[in-house]
JSON list of C-alpha atoms in Angstrom, two decimals:
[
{"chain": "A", "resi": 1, "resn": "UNK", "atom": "CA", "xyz": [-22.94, -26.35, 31.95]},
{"chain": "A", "resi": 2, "resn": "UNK", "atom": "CA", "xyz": [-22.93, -23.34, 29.62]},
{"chain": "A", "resi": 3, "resn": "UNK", "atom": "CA", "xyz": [-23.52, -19.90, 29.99]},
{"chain": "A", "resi": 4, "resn": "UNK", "atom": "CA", "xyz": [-26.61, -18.94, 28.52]},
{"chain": "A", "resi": 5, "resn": "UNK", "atom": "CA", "xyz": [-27.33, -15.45, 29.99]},
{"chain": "A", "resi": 6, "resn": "UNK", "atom": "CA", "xyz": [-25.45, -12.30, 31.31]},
{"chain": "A", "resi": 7, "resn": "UNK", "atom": "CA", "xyz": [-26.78, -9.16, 31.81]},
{"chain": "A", "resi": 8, "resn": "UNK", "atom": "CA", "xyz": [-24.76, -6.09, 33.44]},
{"chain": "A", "resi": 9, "resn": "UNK", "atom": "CA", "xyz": [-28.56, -3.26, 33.88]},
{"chain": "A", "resi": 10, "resn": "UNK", "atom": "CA", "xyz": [-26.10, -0.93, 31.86]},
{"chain": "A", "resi": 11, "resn": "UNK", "atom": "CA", "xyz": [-29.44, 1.40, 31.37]},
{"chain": "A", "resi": 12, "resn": "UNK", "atom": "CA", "xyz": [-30.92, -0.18, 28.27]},
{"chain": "A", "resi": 13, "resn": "UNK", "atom": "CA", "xyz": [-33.57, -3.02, 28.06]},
{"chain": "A", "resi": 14, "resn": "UNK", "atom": "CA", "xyz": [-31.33, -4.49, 25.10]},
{"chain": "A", "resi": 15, "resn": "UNK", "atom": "CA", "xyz": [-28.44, -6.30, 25.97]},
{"chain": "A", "resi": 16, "resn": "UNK", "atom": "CA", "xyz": [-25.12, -4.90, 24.35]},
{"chain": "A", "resi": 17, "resn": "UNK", "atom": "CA", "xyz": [-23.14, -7.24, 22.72]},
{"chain": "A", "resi": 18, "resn": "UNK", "atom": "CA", "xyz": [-20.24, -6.46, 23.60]},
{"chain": "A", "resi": 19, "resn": "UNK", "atom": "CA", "xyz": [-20.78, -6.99, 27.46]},
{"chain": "A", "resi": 20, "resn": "UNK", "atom": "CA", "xyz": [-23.85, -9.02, 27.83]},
{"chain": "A", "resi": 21, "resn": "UNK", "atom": "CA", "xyz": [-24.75, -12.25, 26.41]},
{"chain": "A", "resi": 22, "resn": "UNK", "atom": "CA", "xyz": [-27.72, -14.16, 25.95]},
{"chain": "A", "resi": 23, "resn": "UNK", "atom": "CA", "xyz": [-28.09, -17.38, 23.99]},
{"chain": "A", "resi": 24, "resn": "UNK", "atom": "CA", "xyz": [-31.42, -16.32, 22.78]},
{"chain": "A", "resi": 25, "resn": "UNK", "atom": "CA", "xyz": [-33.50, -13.47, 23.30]},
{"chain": "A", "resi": 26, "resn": "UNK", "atom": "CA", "xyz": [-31.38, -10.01, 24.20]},
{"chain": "A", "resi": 27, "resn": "UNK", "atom": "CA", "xyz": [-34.26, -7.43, 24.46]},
{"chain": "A", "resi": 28, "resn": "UNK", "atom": "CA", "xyz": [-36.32, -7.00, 27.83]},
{"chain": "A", "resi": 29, "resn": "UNK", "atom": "CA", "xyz": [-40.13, -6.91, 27.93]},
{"chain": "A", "resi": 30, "resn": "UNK", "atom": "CA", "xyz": [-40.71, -4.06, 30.41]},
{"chain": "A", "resi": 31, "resn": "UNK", "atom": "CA", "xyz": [-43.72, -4.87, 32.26]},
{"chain": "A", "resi": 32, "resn": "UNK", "atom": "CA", "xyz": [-45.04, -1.97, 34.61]},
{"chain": "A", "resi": 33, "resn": "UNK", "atom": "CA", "xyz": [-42.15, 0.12, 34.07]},
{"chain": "A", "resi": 34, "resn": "UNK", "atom": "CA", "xyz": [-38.84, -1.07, 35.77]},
{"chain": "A", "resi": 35, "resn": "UNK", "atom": "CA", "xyz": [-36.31, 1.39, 35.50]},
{"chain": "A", "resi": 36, "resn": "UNK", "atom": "CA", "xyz": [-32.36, 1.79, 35.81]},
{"chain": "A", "resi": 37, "resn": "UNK", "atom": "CA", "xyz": [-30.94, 3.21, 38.59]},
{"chain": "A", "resi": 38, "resn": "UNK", "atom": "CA", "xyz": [-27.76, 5.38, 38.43]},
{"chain": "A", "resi": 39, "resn": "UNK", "atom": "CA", "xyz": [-27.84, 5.91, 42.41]},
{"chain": "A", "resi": 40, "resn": "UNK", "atom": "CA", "xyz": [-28.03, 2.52, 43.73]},
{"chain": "A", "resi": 41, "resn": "UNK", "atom": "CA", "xyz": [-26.23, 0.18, 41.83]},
{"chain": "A", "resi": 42, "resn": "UNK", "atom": "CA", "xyz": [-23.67, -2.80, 42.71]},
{"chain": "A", "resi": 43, "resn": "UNK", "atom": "CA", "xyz": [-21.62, -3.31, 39.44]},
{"chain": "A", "resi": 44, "resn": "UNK", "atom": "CA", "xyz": [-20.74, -0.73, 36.42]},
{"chain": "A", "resi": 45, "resn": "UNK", "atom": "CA", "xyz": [-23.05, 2.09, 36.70]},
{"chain": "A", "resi": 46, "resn": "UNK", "atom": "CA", "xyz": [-26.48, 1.18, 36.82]},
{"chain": "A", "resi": 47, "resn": "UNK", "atom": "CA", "xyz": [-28.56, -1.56, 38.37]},
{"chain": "A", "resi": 48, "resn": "UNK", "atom": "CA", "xyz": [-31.99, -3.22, 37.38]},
{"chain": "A", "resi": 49, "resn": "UNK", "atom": "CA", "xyz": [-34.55, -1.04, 39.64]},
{"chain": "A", "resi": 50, "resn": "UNK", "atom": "CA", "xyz": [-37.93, -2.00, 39.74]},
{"chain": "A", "resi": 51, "resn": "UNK", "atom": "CA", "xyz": [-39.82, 1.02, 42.12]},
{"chain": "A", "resi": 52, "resn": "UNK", "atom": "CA", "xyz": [-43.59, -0.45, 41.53]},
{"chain": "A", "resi": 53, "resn": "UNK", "atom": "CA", "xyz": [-45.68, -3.49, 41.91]},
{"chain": "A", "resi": 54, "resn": "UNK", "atom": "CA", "xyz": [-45.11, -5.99, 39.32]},
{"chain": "A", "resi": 55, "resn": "UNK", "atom": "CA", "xyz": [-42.13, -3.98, 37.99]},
{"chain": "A", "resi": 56, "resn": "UNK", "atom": "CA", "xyz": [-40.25, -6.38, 36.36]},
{"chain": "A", "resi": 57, "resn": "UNK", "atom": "CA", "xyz": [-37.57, -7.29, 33.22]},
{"chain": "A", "resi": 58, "resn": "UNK", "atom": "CA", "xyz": [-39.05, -10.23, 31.36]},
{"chain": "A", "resi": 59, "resn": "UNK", "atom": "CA", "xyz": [-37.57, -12.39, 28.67]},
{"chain": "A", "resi": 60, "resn": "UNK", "atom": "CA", "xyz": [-38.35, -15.62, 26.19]},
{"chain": "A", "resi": 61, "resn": "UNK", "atom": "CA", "xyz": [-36.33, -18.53, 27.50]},
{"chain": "A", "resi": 62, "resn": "UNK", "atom": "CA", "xyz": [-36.35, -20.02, 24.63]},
{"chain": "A", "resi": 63, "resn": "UNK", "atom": "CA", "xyz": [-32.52, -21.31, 23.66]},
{"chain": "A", "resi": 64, "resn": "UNK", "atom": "CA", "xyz": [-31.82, -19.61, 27.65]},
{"chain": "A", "resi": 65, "resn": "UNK", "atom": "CA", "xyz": [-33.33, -22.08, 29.56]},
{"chain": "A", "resi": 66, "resn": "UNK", "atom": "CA", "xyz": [-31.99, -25.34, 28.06]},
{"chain": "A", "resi": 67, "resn": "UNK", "atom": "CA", "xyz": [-34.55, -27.84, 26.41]},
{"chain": "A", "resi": 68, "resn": "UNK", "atom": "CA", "xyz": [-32.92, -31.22, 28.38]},
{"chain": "A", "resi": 69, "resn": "UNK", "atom": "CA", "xyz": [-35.10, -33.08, 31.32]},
{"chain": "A", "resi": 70, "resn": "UNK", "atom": "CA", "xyz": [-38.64, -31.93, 32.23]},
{"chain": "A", "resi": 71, "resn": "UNK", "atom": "CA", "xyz": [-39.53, -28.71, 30.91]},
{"chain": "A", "resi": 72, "resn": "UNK", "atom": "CA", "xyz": [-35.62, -27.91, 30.69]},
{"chain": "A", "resi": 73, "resn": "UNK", "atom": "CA", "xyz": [-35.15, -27.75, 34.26]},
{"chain": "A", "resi": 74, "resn": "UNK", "atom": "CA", "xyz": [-33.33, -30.72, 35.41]},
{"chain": "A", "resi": 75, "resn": "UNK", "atom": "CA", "xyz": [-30.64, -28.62, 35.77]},
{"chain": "A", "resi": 76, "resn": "UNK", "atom": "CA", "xyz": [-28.91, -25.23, 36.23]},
{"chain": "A", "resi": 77, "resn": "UNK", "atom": "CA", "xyz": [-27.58, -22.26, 38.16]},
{"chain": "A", "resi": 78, "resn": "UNK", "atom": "CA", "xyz": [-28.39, -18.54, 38.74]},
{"chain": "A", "resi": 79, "resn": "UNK", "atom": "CA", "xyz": [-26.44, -15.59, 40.15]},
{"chain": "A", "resi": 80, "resn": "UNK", "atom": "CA", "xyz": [-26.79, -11.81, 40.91]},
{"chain": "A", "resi": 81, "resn": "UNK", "atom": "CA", "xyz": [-26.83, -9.12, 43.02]},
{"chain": "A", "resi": 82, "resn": "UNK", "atom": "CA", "xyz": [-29.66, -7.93, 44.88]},
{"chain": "A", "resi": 83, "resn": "UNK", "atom": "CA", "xyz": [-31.28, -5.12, 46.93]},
{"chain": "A", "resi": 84, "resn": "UNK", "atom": "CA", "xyz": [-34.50, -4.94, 48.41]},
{"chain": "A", "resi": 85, "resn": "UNK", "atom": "CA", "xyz": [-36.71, -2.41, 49.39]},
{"chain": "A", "resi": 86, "resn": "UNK", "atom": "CA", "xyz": [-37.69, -1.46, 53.20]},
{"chain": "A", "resi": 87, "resn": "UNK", "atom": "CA", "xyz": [-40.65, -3.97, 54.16]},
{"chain": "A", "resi": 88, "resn": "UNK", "atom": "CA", "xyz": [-39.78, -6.51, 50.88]},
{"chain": "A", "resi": 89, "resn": "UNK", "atom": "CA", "xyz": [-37.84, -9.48, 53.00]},
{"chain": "A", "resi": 90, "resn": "UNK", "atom": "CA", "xyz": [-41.59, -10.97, 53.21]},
{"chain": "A", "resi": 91, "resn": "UNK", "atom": "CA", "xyz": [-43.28, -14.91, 53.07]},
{"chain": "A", "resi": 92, "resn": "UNK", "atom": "CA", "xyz": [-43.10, -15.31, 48.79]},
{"chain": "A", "resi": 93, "resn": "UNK", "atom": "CA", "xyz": [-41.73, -12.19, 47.43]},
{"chain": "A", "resi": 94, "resn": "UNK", "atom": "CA", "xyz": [-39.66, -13.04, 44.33]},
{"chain": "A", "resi": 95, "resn": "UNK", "atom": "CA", "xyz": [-36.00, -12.26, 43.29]},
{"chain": "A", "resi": 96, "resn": "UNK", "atom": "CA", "xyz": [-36.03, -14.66, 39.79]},
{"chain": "A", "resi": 97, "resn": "UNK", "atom": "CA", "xyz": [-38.98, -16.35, 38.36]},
{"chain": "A", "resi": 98, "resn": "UNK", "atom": "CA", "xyz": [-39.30, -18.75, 35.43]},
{"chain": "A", "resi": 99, "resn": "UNK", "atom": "CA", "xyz": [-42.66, -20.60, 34.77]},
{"chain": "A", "resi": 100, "resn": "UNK", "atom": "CA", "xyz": [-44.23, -22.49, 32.18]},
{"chain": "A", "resi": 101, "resn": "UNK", "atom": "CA", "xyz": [-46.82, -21.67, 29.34]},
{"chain": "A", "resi": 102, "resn": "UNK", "atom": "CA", "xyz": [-49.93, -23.76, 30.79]},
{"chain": "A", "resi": 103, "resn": "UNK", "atom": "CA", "xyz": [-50.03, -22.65, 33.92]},
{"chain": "A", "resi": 104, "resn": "UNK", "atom": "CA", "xyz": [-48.04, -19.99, 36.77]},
{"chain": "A", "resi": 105, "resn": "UNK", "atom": "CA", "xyz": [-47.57, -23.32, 39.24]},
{"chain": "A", "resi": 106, "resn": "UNK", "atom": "CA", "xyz": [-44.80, -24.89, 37.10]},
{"chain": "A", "resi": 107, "resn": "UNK", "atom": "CA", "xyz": [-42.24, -22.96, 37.83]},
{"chain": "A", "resi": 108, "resn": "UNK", "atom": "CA", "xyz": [-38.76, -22.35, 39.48]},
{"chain": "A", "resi": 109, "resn": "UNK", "atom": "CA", "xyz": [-37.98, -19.42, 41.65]},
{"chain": "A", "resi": 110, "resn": "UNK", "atom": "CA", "xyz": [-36.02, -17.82, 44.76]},
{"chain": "A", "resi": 111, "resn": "UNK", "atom": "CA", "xyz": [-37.94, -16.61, 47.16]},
{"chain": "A", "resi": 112, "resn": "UNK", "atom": "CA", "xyz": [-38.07, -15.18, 50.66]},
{"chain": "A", "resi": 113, "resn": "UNK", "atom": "CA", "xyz": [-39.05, -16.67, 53.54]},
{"chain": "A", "resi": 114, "resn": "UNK", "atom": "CA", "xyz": [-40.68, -15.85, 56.47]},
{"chain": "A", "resi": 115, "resn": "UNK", "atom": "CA", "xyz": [-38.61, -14.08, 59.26]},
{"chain": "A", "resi": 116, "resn": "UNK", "atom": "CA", "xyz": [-36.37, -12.50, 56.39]},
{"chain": "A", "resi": 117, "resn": "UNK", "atom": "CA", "xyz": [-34.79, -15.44, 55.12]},
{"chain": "A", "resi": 118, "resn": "UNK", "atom": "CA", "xyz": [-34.43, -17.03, 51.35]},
{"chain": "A", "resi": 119, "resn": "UNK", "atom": "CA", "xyz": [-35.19, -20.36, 49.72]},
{"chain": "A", "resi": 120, "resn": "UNK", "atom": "CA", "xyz": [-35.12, -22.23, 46.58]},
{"chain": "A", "resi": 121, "resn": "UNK", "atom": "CA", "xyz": [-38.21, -23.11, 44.94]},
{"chain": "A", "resi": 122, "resn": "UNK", "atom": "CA", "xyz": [-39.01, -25.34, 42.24]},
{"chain": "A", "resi": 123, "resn": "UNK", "atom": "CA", "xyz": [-43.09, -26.51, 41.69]},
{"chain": "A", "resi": 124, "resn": "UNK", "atom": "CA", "xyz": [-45.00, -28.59, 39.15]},
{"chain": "A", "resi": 125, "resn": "UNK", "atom": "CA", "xyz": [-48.14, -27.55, 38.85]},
{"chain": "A", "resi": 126, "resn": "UNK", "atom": "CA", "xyz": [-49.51, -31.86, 39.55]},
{"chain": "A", "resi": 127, "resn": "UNK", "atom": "CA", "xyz": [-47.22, -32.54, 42.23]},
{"chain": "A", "resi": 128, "resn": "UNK", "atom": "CA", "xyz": [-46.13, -29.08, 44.20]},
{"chain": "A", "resi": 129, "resn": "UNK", "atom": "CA", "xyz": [-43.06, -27.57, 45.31]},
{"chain": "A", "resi": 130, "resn": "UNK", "atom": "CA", "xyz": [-40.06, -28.50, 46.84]},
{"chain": "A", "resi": 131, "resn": "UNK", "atom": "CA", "xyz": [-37.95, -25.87, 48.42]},
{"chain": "A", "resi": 132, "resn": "UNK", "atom": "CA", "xyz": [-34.81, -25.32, 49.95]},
{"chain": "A", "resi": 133, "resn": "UNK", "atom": "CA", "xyz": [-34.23, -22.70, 52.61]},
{"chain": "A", "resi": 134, "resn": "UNK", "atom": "CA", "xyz": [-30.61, -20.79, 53.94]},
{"chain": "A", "resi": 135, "resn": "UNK", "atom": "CA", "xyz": [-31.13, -20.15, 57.43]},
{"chain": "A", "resi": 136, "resn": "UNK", "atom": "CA", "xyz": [-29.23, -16.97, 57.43]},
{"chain": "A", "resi": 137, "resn": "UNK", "atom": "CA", "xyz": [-31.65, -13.98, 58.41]},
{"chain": "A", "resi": 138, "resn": "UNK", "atom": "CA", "xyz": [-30.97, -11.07, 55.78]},
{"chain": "A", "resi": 139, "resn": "UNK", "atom": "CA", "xyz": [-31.82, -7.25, 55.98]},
{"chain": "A", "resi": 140, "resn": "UNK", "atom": "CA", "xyz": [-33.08, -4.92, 53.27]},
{"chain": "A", "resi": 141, "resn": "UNK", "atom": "CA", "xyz": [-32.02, -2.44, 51.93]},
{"chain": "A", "resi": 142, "resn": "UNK", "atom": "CA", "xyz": [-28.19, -3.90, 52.23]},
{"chain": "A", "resi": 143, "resn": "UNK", "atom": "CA", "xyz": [-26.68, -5.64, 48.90]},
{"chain": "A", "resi": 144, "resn": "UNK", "atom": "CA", "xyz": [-26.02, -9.14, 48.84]},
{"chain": "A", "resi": 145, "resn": "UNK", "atom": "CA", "xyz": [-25.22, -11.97, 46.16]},
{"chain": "A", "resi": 146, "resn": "UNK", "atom": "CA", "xyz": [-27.01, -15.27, 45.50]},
{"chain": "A", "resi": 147, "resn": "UNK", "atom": "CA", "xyz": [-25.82, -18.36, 43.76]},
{"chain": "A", "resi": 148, "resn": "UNK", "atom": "CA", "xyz": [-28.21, -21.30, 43.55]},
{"chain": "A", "resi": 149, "resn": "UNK", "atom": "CA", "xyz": [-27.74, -24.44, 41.49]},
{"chain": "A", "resi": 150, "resn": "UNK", "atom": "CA", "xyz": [-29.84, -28.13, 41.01]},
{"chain": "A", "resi": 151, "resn": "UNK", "atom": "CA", "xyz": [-28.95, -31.09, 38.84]},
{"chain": "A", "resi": 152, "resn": "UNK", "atom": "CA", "xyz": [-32.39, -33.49, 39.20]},
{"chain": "A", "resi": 153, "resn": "UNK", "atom": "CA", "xyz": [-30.35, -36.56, 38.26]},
{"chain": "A", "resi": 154, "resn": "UNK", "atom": "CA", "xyz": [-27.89, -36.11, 41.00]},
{"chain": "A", "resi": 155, "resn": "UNK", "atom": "CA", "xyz": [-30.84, -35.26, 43.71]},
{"chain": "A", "resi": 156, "resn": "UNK", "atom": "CA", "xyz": [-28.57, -32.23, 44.27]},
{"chain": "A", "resi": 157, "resn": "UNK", "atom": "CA", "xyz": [-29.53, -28.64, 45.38]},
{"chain": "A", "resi": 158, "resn": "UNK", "atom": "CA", "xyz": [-27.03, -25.58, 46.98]},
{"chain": "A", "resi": 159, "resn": "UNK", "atom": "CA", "xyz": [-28.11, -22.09, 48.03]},
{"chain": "A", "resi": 160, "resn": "UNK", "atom": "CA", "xyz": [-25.19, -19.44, 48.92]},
{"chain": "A", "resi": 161, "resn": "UNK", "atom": "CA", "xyz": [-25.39, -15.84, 50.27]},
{"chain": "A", "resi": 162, "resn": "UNK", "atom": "CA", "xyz": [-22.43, -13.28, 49.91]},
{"chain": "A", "resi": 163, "resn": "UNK", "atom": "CA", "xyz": [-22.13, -10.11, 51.80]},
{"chain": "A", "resi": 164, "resn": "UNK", "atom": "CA", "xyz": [-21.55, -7.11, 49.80]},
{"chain": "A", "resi": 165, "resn": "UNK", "atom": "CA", "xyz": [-17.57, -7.29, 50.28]},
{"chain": "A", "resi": 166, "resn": "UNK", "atom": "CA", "xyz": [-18.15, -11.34, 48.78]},
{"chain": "A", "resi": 167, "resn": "UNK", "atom": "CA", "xyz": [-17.77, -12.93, 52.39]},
{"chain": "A", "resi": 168, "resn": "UNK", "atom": "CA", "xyz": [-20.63, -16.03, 52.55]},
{"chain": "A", "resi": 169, "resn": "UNK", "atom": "CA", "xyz": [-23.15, -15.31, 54.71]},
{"chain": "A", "resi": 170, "resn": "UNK", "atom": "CA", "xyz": [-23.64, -18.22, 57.41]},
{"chain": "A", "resi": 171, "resn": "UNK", "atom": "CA", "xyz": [-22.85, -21.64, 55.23]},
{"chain": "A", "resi": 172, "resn": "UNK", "atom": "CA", "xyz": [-24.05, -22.98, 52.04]},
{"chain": "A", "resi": 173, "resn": "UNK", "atom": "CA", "xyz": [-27.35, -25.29, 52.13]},
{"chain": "A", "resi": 174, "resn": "UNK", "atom": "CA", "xyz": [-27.02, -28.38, 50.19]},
{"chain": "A", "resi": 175, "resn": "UNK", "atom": "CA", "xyz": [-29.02, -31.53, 49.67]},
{"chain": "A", "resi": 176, "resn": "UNK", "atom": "CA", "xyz": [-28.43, -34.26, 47.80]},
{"chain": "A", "resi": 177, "resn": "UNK", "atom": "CA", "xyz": [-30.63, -37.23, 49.31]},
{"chain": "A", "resi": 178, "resn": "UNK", "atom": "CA", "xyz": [-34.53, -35.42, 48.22]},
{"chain": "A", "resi": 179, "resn": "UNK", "atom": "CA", "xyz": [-35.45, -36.59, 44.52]},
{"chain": "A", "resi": 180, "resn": "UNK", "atom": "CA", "xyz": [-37.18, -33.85, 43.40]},
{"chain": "A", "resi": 181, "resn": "UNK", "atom": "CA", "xyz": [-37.90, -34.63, 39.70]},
{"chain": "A", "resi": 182, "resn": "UNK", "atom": "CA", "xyz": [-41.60, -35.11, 40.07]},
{"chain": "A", "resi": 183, "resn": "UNK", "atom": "CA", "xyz": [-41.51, -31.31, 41.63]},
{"chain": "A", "resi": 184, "resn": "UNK", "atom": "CA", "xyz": [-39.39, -29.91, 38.51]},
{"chain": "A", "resi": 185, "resn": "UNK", "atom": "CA", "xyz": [-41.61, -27.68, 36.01]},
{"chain": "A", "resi": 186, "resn": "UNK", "atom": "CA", "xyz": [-43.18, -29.22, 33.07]},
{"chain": "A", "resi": 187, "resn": "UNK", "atom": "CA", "xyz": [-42.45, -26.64, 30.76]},
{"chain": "A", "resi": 188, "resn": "UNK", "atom": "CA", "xyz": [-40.43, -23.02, 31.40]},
{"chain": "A", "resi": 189, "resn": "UNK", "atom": "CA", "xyz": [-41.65, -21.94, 28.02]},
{"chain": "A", "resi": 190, "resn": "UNK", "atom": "CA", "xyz": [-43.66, -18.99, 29.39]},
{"chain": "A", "resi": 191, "resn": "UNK", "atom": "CA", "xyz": [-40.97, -16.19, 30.61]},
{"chain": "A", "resi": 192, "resn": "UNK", "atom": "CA", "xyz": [-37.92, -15.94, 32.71]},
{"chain": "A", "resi": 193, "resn": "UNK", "atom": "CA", "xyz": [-37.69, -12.42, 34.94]},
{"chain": "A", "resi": 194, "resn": "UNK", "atom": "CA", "xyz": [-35.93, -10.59, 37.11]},
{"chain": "A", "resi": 195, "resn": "UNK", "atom": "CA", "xyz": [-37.81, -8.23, 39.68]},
{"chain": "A", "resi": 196, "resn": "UNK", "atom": "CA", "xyz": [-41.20, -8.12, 41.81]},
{"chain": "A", "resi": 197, "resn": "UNK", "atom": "CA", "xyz": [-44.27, -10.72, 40.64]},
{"chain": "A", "resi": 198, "resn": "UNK", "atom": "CA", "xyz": [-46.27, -10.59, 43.50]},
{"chain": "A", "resi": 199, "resn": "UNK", "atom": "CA", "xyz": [-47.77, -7.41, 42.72]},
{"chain": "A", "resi": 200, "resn": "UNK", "atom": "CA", "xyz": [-46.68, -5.28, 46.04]},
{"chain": "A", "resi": 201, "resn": "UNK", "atom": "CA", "xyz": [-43.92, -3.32, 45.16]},
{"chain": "A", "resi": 202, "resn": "UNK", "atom": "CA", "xyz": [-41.79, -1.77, 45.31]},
{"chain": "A", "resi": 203, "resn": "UNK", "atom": "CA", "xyz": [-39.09, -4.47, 45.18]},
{"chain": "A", "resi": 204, "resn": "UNK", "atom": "CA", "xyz": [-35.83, -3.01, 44.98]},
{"chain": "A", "resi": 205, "resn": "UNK", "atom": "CA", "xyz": [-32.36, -3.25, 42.59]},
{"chain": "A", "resi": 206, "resn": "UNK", "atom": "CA", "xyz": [-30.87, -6.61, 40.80]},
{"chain": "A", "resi": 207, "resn": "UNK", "atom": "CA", "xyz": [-27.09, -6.17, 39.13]}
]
């Protein structure tokens, strides 16, 4: 698996060459005015901060998001920091979103839980979601880092939490015996993004 994407918030919505990569598109769409924040920040100097509803950093995902297996999603992983805001650990807020052109229900996401908790999401917009949840309960404002991965043709899913010192957090949730194809996106053509999509902001920091 290749890396197709690296971004260090370095207070610019273009990615700098020298530091960041992306495989395809390299300058954010701002939509309702994210920000970088020089106070709160994990890595470098700045972080992602996104202080309003729907504050987010969006990009194409075409040549990001790889073209193989249904809607180039059979497989993949994601990492970052993250910081929420007070009241944000809520049912369906979203860390990282990626959904299709036709419609906002294929898509693939982490997302919170209820009680303060995270899961995995992946949904096709004909035959719903599967999820996968970490059971560890997690508290805002506090940094932490994710790593979530999924290979459809291996039925295999994993969701890890660091602390912000890089101790895990409780113990990695894996499955490999659900076949979740028929849940995988038809297309991720739309956008991939990093920050709030629910519309109740504010969200907090990504790094």
């Amino acid at each position: 698996m290749a890396l197709t994407f690296y971004w260090r918030f370095e207070n610019s919505s273009t990615l700098d060459g020298t530091h960041d990569f992306s495989a395809g598109d390299t300058v954010a769409t701002d939509n309702a005015s994210p920000a970088y924040s020089g106070a709160t920040f994990k890595v470098g100097s700045y972080s992602g901060s996104y202080p309003a509803a729907s504050a987010s950093h969006r990009f194409d995902p075409a040549s990001i998001i790889s073209s193989g297996g249904p809607g180039g999603s059979s497989a993949g992983a994601v990492a970052f920091w993250f910081y929420t805001s007070s009241g944000r650990l809520t049912d369906r807020e979203l860390f990282f979103y990626a959904r299709g052109t036709a419609s906002a229900n294929d898509a693939i996401a982490l997302r919170c839980g209820a009680g303060n908790t995270m899961y995995l999401y992946h949904r096709n917009a004909t035959n719903g979601a599967a999820t996968l949840a970490h059971a560890s309960t997690l508290s805002d404002s506090t940094w932490y880092f994710v790593v979530f991965a999924w290979d459809s043709t291996a039925t295999s899913r994993r969701l890890s939490l660091y602390d912000s010192a890089g101790a895990e957090i409780g113990t990695t949730v894996e499955d490999t015996s659900t076949n979740f194809t028929n849940n995988l996106a038809a297309n991720l053509t739309s956008r991939f993004q990093l920050g709030d999509n629910t519309g109740s902001g504010p969200f907090g920091f990504v790094d």
